[in-house]
XYZ file of C-alpha atoms in Angstrom:
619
model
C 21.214 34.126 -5.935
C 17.594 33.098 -6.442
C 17.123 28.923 -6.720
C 16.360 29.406 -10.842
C 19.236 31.403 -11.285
C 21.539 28.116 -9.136
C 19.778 25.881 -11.784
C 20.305 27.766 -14.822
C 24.042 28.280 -14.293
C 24.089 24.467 -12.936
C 22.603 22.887 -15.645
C 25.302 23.550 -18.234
C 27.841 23.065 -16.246
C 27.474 19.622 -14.574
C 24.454 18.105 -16.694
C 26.647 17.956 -20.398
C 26.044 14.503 -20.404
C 22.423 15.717 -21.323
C 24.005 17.429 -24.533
C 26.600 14.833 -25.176
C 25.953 11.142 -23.972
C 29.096 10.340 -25.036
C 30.540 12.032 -21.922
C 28.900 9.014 -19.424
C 31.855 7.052 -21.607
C 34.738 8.558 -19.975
C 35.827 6.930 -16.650
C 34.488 8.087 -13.701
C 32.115 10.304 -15.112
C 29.178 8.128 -13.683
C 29.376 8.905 -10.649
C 29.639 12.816 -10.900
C 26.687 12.285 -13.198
C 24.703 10.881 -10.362
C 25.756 12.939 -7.878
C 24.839 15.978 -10.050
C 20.974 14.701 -10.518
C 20.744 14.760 -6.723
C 22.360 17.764 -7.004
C 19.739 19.240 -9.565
C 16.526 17.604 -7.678
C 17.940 19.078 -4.313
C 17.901 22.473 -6.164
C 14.209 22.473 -7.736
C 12.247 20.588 -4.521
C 14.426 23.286 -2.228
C 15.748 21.114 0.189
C 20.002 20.221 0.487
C 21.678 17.923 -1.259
C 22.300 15.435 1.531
C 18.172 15.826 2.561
C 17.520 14.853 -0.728
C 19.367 11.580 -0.659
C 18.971 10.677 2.874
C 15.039 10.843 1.808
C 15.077 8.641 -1.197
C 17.818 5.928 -0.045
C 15.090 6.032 3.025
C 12.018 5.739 0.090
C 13.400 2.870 -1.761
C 11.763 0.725 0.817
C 8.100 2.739 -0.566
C 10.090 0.279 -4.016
C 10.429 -2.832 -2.468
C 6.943 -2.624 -0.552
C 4.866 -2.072 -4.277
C 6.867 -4.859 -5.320
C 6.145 -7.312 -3.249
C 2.645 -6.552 -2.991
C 2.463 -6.875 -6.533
C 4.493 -9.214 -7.327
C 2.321 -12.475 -6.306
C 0.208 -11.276 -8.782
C 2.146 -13.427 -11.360
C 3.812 -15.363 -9.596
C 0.535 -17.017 -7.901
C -0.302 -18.297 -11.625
C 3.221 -20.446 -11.779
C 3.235 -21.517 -8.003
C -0.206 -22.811 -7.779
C 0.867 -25.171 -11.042
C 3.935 -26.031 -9.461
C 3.058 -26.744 -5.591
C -0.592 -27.910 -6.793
C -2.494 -25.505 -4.325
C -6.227 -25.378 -4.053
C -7.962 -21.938 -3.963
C -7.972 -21.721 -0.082
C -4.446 -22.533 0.019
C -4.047 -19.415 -2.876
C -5.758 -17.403 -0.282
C -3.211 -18.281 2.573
C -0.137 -17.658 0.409
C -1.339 -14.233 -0.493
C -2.454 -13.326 3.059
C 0.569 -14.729 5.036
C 2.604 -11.853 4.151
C -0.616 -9.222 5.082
C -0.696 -11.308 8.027
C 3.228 -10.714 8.650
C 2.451 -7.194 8.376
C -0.468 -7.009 10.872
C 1.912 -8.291 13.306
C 4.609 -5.719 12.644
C 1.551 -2.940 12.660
C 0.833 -4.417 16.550
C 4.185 -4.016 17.610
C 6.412 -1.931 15.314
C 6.016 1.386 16.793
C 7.560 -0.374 20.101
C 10.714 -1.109 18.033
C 10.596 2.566 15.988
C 10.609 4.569 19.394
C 12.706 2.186 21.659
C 15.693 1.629 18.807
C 15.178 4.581 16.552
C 14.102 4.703 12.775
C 17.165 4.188 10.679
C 17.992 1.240 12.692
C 14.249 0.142 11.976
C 15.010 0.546 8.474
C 17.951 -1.251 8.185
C 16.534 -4.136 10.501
C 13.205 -4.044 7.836
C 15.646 -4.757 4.844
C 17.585 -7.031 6.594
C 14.545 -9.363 6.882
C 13.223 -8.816 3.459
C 16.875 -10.336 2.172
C 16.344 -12.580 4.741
C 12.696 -13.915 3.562
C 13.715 -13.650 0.192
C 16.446 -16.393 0.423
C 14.451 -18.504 2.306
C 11.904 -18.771 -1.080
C 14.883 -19.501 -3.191
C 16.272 -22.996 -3.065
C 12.733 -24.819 -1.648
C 9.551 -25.533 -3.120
C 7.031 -26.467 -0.178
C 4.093 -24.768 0.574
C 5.069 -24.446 4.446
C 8.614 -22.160 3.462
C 6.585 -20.517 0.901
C 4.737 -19.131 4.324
C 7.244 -18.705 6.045
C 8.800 -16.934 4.388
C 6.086 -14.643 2.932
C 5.440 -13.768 6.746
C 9.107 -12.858 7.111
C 8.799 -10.192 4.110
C 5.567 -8.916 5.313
C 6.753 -8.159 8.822
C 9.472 -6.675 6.868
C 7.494 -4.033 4.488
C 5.177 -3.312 7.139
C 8.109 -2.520 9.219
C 9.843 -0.611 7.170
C 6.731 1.595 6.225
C 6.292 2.872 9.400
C 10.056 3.672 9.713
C 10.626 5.166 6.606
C 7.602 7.725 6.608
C 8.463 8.995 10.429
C 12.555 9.322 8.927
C 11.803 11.507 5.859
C 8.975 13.549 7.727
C 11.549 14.417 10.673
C 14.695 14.906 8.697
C 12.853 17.353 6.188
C 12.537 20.746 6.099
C 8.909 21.666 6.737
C 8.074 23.708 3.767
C 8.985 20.568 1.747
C 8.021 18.073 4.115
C 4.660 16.945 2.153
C 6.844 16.330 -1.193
C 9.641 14.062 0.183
C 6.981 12.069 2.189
C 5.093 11.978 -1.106
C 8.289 10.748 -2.970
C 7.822 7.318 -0.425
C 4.017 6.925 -1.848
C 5.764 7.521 -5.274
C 8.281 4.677 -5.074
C 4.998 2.323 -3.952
C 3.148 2.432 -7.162
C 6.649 2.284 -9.058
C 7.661 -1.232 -7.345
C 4.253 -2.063 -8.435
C 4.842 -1.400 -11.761
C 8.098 -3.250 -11.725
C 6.358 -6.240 -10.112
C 3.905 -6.605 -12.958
C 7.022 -5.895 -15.299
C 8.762 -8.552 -13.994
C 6.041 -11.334 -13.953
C 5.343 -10.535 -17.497
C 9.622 -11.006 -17.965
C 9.350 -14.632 -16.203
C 5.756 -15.638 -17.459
C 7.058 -18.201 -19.838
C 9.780 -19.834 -17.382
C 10.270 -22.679 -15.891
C 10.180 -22.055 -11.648
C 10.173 -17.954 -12.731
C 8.722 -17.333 -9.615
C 11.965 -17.891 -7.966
C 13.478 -15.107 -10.206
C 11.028 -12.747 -9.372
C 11.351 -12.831 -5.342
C 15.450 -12.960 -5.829
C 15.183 -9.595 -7.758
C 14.847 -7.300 -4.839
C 17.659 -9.062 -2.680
C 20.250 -7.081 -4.252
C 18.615 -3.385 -3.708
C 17.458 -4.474 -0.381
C 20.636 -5.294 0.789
C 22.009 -1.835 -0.861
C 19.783 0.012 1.192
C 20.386 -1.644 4.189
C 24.434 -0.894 3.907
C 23.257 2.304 2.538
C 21.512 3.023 5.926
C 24.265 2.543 7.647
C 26.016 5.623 6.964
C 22.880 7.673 7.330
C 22.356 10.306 9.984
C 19.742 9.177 12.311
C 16.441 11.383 12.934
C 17.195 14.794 15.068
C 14.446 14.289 16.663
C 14.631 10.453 17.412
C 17.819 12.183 19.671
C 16.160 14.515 21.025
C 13.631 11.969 22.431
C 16.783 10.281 23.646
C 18.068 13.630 25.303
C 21.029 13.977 23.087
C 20.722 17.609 22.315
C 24.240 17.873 20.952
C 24.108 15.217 18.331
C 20.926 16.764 17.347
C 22.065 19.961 16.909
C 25.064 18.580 14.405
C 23.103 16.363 12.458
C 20.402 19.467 11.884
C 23.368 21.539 10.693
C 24.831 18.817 8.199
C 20.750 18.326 7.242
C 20.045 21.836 6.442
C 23.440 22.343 5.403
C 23.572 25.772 7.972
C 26.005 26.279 10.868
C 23.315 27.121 13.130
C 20.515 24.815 13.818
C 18.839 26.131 17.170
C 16.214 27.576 16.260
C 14.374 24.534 14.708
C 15.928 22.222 17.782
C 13.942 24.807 19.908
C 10.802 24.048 18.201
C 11.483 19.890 18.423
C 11.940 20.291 21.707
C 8.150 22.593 22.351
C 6.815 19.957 20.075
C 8.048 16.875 22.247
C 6.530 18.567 24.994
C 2.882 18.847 23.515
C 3.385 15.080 22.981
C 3.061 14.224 26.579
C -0.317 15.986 26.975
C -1.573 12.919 25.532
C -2.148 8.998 26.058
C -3.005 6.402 23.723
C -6.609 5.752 25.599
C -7.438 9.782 24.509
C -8.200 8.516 21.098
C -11.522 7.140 22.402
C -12.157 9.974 24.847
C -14.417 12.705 24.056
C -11.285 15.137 24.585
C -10.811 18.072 21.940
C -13.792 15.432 19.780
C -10.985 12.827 19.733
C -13.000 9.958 19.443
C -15.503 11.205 16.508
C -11.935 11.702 14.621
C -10.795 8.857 15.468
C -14.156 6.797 13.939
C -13.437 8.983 10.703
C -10.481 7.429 10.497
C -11.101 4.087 11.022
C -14.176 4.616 8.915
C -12.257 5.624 5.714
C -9.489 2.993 6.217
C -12.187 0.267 6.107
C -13.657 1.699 2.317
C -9.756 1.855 1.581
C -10.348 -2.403 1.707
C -13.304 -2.471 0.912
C -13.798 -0.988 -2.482
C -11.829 -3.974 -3.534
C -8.354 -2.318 -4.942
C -6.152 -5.053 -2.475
C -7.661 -7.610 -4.621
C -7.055 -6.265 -7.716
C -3.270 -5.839 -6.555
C -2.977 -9.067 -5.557
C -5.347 -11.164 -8.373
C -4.773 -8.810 -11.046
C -3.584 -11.782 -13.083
C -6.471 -14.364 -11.891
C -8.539 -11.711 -12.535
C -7.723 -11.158 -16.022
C -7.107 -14.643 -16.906
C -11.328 -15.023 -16.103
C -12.014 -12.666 -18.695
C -9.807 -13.829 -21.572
C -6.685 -13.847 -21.188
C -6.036 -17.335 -21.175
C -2.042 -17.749 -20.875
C 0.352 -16.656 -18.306
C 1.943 -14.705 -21.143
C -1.204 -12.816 -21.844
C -2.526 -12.188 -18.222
C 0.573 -10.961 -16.880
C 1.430 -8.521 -19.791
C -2.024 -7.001 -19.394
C -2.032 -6.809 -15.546
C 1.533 -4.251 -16.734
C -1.395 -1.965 -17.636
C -2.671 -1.972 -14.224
C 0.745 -0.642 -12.639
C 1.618 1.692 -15.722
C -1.884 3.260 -14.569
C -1.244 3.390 -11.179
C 1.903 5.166 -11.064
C 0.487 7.794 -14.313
C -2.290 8.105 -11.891
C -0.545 8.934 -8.490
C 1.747 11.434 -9.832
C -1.130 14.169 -10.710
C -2.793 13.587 -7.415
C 0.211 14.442 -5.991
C 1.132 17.387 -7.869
C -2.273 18.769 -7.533
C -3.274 18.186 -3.947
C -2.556 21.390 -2.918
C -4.560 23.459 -5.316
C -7.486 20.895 -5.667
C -7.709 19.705 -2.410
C -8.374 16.005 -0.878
C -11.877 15.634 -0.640
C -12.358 16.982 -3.952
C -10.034 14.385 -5.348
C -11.704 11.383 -3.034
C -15.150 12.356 -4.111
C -14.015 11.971 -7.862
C -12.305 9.265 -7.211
C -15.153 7.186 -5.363
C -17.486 8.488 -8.457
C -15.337 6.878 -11.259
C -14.667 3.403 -9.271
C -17.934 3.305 -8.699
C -19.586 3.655 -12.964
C -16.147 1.508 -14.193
C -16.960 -1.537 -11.243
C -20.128 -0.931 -12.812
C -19.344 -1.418 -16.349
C -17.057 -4.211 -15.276
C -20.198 -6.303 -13.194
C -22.230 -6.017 -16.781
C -19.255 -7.416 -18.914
C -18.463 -10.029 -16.936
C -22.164 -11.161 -16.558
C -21.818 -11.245 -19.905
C -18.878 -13.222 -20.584
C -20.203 -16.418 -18.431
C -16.850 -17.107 -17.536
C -16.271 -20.249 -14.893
C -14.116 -18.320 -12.469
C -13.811 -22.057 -11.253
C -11.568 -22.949 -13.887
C -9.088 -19.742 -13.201
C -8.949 -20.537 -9.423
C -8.510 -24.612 -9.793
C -4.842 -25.204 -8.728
C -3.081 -26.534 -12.006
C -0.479 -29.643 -12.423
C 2.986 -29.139 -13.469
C 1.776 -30.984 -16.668
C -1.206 -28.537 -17.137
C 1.984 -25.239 -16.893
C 4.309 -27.636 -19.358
C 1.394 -28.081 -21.717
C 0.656 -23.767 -21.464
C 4.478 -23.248 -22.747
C 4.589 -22.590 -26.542
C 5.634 -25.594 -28.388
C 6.009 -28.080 -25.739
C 2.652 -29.562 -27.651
C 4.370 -31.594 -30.502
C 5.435 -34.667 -30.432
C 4.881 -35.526 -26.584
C 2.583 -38.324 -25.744
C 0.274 -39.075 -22.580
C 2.759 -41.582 -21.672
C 5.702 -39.962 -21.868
C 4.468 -36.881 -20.338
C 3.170 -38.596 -17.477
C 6.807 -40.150 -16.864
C 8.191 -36.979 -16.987
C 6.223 -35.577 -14.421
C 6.017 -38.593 -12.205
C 9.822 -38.083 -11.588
C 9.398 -34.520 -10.922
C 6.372 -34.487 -8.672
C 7.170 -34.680 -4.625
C 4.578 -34.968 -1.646
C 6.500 -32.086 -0.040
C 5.362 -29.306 -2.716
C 1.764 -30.321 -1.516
C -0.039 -28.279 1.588
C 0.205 -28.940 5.193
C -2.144 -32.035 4.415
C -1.140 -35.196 3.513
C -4.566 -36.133 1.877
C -5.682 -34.143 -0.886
C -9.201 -32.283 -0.970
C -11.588 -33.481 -3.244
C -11.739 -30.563 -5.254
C -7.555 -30.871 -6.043
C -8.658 -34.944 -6.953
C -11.262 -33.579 -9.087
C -8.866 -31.185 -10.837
C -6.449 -33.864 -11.531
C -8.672 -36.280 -13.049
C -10.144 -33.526 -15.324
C -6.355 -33.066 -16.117
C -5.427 -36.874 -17.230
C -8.820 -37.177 -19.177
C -7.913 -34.032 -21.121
C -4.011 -35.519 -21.676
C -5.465 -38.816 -22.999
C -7.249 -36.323 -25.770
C -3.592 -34.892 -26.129
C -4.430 -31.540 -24.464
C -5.129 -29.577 -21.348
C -8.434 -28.213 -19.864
C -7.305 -26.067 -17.038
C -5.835 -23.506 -18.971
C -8.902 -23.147 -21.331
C -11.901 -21.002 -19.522
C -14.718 -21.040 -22.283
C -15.330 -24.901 -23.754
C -17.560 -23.237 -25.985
C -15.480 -20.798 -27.628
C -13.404 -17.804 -26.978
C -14.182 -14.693 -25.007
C -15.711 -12.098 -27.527
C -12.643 -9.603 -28.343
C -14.877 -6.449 -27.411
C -15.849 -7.986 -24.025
C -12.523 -8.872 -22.941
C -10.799 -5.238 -23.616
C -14.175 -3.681 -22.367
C -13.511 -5.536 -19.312
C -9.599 -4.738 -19.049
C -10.381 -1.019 -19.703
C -13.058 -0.661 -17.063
C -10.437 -2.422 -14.939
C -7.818 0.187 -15.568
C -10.327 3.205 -14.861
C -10.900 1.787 -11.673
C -7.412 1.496 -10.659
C -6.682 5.012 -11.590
C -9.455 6.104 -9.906
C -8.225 4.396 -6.902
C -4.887 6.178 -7.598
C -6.216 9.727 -7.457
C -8.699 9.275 -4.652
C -8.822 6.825 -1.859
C -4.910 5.514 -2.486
C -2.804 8.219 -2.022
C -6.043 10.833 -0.162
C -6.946 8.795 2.768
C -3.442 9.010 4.404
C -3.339 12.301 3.903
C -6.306 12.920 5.624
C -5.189 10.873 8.277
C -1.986 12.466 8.771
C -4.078 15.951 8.947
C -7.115 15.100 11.047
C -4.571 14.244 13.999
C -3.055 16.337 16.584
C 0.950 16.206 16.372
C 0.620 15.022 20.295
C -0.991 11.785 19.302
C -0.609 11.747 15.600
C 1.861 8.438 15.776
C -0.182 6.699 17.824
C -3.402 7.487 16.072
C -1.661 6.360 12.680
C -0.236 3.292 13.815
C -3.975 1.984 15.076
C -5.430 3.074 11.503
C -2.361 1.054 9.799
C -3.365 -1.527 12.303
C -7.202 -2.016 11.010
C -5.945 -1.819 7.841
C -3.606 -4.763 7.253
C -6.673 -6.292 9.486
C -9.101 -5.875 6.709
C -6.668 -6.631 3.944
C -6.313 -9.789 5.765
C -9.317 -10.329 5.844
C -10.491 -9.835 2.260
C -7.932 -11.094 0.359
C -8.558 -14.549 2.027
C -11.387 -14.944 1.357
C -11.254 -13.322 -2.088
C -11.343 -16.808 -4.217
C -13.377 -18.188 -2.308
C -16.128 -15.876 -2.498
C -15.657 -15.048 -6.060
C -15.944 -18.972 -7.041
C -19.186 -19.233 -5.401
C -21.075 -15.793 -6.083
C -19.208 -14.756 -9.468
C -16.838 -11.561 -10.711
C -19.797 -9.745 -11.441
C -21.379 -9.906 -8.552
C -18.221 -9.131 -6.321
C -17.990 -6.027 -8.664
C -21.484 -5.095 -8.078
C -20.675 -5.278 -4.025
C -17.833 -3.230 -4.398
C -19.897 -0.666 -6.813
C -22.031 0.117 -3.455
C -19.144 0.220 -1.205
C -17.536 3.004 -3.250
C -21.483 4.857 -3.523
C -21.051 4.086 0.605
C -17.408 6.024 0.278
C -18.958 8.974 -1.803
C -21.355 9.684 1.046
C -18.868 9.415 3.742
C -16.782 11.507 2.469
C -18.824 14.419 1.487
C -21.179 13.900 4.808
C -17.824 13.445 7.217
C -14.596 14.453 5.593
C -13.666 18.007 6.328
C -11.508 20.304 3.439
C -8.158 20.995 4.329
C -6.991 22.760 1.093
C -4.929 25.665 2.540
C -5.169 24.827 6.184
C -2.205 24.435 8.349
C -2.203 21.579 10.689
C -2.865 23.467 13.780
C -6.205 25.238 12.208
C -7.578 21.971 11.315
C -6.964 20.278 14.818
C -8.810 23.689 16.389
C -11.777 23.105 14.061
C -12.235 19.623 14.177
C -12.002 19.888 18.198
C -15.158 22.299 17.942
C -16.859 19.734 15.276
C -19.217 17.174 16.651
C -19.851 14.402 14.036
C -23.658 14.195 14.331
C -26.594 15.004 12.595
C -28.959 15.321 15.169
C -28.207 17.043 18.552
C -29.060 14.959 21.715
C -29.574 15.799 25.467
C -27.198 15.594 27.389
C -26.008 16.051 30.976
C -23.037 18.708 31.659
C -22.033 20.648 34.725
C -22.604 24.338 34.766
C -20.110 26.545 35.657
C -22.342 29.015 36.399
C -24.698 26.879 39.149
C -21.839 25.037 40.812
C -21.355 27.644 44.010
C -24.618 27.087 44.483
C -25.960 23.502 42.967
C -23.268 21.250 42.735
C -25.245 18.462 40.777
C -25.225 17.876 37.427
C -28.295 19.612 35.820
C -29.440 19.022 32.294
C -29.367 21.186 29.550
C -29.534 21.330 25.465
C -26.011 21.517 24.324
C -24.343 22.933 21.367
C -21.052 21.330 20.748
C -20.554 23.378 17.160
C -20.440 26.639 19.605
C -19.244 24.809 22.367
C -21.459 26.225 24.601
C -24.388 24.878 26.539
C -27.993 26.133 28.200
C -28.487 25.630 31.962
C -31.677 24.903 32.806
C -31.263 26.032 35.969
C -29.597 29.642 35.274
C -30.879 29.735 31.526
C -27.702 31.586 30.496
C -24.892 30.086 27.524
C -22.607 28.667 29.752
C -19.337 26.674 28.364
C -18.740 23.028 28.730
C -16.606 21.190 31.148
C-alpha cells in the first residue's frame, strides 16, 4: 500500500475530530487525538511514528532557544526601569547569556561525545529550569547574570545536542526535514517571545512572568528525554553493537537493522582519517573551506540581524513607538515574519538551491537597511533617550492611568520605599550619566510628568516615517529568514567532510557566539554615539560585502550529494590568481630528490616540472 493510499484510509478513520470537534469532548479522546497527528505527520514526512516524536520532543529545545533569545527583547524595556541600568550595563545583560553560550560552544562537544546526546539534552534543560528559577524571586543585577549565563550555557548546549540526535536517529532520505523541523521550532519560540512581552508589557515586574514561562516545557522535555532511545550511533562509538542494532529496529520500525549498522560502522571508520588540526592543513583544500566558513559565519553577525533580535523593542521605541505597549506589539511583527519567512526557504531549498536564496537574501537586506538609514536620518530621533536606563517612577508614570491624581510628593514616597541599593549594578556609586537621568526625571515630576518615555520634545514622529521605518525593518528580517538565517548552516553542514564535519561545525558555532558577543555589547553603545542611521548604513555594506562573497566563494549544491561536493571542493583552490609554488615531482625524484619549482594547477590538480616539463600530479 502506497504512503497516500495509508493517509487516505487514515484520515477518516482516526482524524473525526477534524469533522466533529465535539468528539475531543469525550474522555480520553485527547490523547488518541494526539497520538494520531504524530501518526499522520509520520505518514506524509515518511519516517515512523516513534522517529517522528523522538525528533520533535528532541526539537522543542530549537522552542526554548528562539525564546530566550527573543525574549529580552521586552523584557530589557521593564528591567532597565526597574534595576535602573545604564546602557553598558543593558549591553552586559543581553550578552551574559551569548557569553554563557560561547563557553558551552568551547567545551560542549567534550560533554556530547564523552556522555552521549540525549543525556546532553536532558542535562541542557535541566539548567535552563535551573537559570530560570534563579531570575524569579530576586531583583539584582548580579543574579540577573547569573543566571542569564546559566540559560545560555544551557541553549547553546542543547543546540549542539539536539541537531547531532535528530540527524543520527533519522532516516537519511528524510534526514534534511527533521533537522529542519529544529530550525523551525527557533523562529517559532521567537515568535512566542515577542508574543509574550507584548502579553506582560503593561505589568508590574512582567519580566518575571516571561522567563517563568518556559520552566514548565523545559522540564517536560527533560522527563520526556528520559524515556528516549539514545543515538545508534552514539553506541556504536561506545562499541555496543547490540543495543544499536535494537534501538535501529524500534527506530525504523523493521526487524532487521544491519544493513544501515554496517554503514555506521564504515562511516565511524572514515572519521578517524582525520584530526582537528586538518582543518587548517592544506589536505583535500581543507583550510580554504574552512576560511569559507568562518567567513560566512562572521556576515551571519555582522549584517546586524542579532541586534535586531535582541533590541527589536529599543529599536522600535527610537522610531515612534513610544510605550512598552506599542514597541513590544510591533516587534510581534518581527517574529510573525520570521517564522512566515523560514518556512518557504525550507520548503524550497531543494529546488532553488542555497546560494540562490543567500544572494537574494543579501540583495533585499541590503535596499530595506537602506531605506531604513534614510528614515531614520529623517526622524532625528535621540536614540539617547531610548537607551537612558529609566526609574521605577518613569515605568509607573508609562502605565495607563496611573497619571491622575498622584502628586510629586506622594509619588516620590512611594518609590522611596520601594527603591533598594541591591537592584543597582556591581557599583556602589552611580555613573554620571544614571545621575543625569535621574535629575532629568525629578525636574520632569515637579511639571507632573515624565521625560524618559517621550523621544521627540518637539512633537511626534511623523505617522508615514514611523511605519516606513517598521516595514523596512520587517523586509530585512525576512530577508534574513530566507538567506543568511537558515542558508549558512546549510552550507556549512555540506562544505564538510562527514570525517571532520563535527569538529568543523563546532569551531564555526564557536566564532559565532564570539561575534554575537561581541556586537551585541557594544550595540548601545555605538548606536548612542554614531546614530540608527548610520549603524544601518554600516550594515547596508556588510550585506553588499555578503553578496560578493557569496557569489565569488560559495559553491551550488542544489542536487549534489554530500560526497560529490567534498570531491569537488577538494579539487577547488579558493584563489583568483595562481601563484608559484614549490612541489616535489614524482617524476624527477629517482633521479633529483630536491624540490624543484614549477607552475601549478590546483583546479586540475596537476603540476609542470621544470625539470622534466611533463604534467605531473601533486604530492
Amino acid at each position: 500500500m502506497s504512503k497516500a493510499q495509508k493517509v487516505h484510509e487514515f484520515v477518516p478513520q482516526r482524524l473525526i475530530f477534524l469533522e466533529y470537534p465535539s468528539y475531543l469532548e469525550q474522555p480520553g479522546n485527547v490523547a488518541e487525538v494526539t497520538l494520531s497527528i504524530f501518526y499522520a505527520f509520520s505518514l506524509i514526512s515518511g519516517c515512523g511514528t516513534f522517529t517522528f516524536l523522538s525528533s520533535a520532543v528532541a526539537a522543542i529545545s530549537g522552542l526554548l532557544m528562539g525564546y530566550e533569545l527573543g525574549l529580552i527583547s521586552g523584557a530589557l524595556l521593564q528591567m532597565s526601569s526597574i534595576l535602573v541600568l545604564s546602557c553598558k550595563e543593558q549591553e552586559i545583560v543581553v550578552s551574559s547569556l551569548l557569553f554563557g553560550a560561547l563557553f558551552a560552544s568551547l567545551t560542549g562537544g567534550f560533554l556530547i561525545d564523552r556522555f552521549g546526546r540525549r543525556p546532553a539534552i536532558i542535562i541542557a534543560s535541566s539548567l535552563l529550569v535551573l537559570g530560570s528559577l534563579i531570575l524569579l524571586p530576586y531583583e539584582s543585577y548580579r543574579i540577573l547574570i547569573v543566571g542569564r549565563i546559566a540559560i545560555g550555557i544551557s541553549i547553546s548546549l542543547s543546540s549542539i545536542a539536539t541537531c547531532v540526535y535528530i540527524a543520527e536517529i533519522a532516516p537519511q532520505h528524510r534526514r534534511g526535514l527533521l533537522v529542519s523541523l529544529n530550525e523551525l521550532m527557533i523562529v517559532i519560540g521567537i515568535l512566542f517571545a515577542y508574543i509574550s512581552n507584548y502579553a506582560f508589557a503593561s505589568i508590574s515586574h512582567g519580566w518575571k512572568y516571561m522567563f517563568g514561562l518556559v520552566i514548565p516545557l523545559g522540564a517536560l522535555q527533560a522527563v520526556a528525554m528520559y524515556f528516549l532511545p539514545p543515538s545508534p550511533r552514539f553506541l556504536v562509538m561506545k562499541n555496543n553493537d547490540e543495543a544499536a542494532r535494537k534501538v535501529l529496529e524500534k527506530l525504523r520500525e523493521t526487524s532487521d537493522a544491519t544493513k544501515e549498522l554496517t554503514v555506521i560502522k564504515s562511516s565511524l571508520k572514515d572519521e578517524h582519517q582525520y584530526s582537528f588540526l586538518d582543518l587548517f592543513r592544506s589536505k583535500n583544500n581543507m583550510r580554504a573551506r574552512m576560511l569559507v566558513g568562518l567567513t560566512l559565519v562572521f556576515f551571519v553577525q555582522t549584517t546586524g540581524q542579532p541586534n535586531i533580535l535582541f533590541y527589536a523593542s529599543t529599536v522600535l521605541k527610537s522610531v515612534g513607538f513610544q510605550s512598552n505597549e506599542a514597541a513590544s506589539l510591533a516587534s510581534t511583527g518581527v517574529g510573525v515574519v520570521k517564522v512566515v519567512s523560514t518556512v518557504p526557504a525550507t520548503v524550497f531549498v531543494d529546488q532553488v538551491g542555497s546560494k540562490t536564496f543567500l544572494c537574494i537574501g543579501s540583495s533585499v537586506m541590503a535596499v530595506s537597511l537602506v531605506t531604513m538609514g534614510l528614515v531614520n536620518r529623517n526622524i532625528h530621533v535621540n536614540f539617547t533617550n531610548v537607551c537612558r536606563s529609566q526609574s521605577p517612577e518613569d515605568f509607573f508614570l508609562q502605565r495607563p492611568g496611573n497619571l491622575t491624581g498622584v502628586t510629586n510628593g506622594s509619588l516620590k514616597d512611594l518609590f522611596a520605599s520601594k527603591t533598594s541599593p541591591e537592584r543597582l549594578s556591581f557599583g556602589a556609586q552611580k555613573s554620571p550619566h544614571v545621575a543625569r537621568t535621574e535629575e532629568l526625571n525629578r525636574t520632569a515630576l515637579a511639571g507632573g510628568k515624565s521625560t524618559t518615555g517621550s523621544h521627540m520634545e518637539s512633537g511626534e514622529v511623523p505617522v508615514v516615517l514611523k511605519w516606513l521605518s517598521l516595514g523596512s525593518l520587517l523586509v530585512y528580517v525576512a530577508a534574513f529568514s530566507i538567506g543568511l538565517g537558515p542558508m549558512s548552516w546549510l552550507v556549512l553542514s555540506e562544505i564538510f567532510p562527514g570525517g571532520i564535519r563535527g569538529r568543523a561545525m563546532a569551531l564555526t558555532s564557536s566564532m559565532n557566539w564570539g561575534i554575537n558577543l561581541l556586537i551585541s555589547l557594544t550595540f548601545l553603545t555605538v548606536t548612542e554615539l554614531i546614530g540608527l542611521s548610520s549603524v544601518c548604513f554600516i550594515y547596508t555594506v556588510m550585506s553588499l560585502a555578503s553578496l560578493a562573497f557569496v557569489i565569488a566563494f560559495i559553491p551550488e549544491t542544489k542536487g549534489c550529494s554530500l560526497e560529490q561536493i567534498s570531491m569537488e571542493l577538494a579539487k577547488q583552490l579558493y584563489e583568483l590568481i595562481p601563484k608559484k609554488r614549490f612541489f616535489q615531482c614524482k617524476l624527477c625524484v629517482p633521479t633529483s630528490p630536491h624540490k624543484k619549482r614549477y607552475r601549478s594547477n590546483e583546479r586540475e590538480r596537476q603540476c609542470w616540472c621544470h625539470e622534466c616539463h611533463v604534467p605531473a600530479p601533486l604530492i
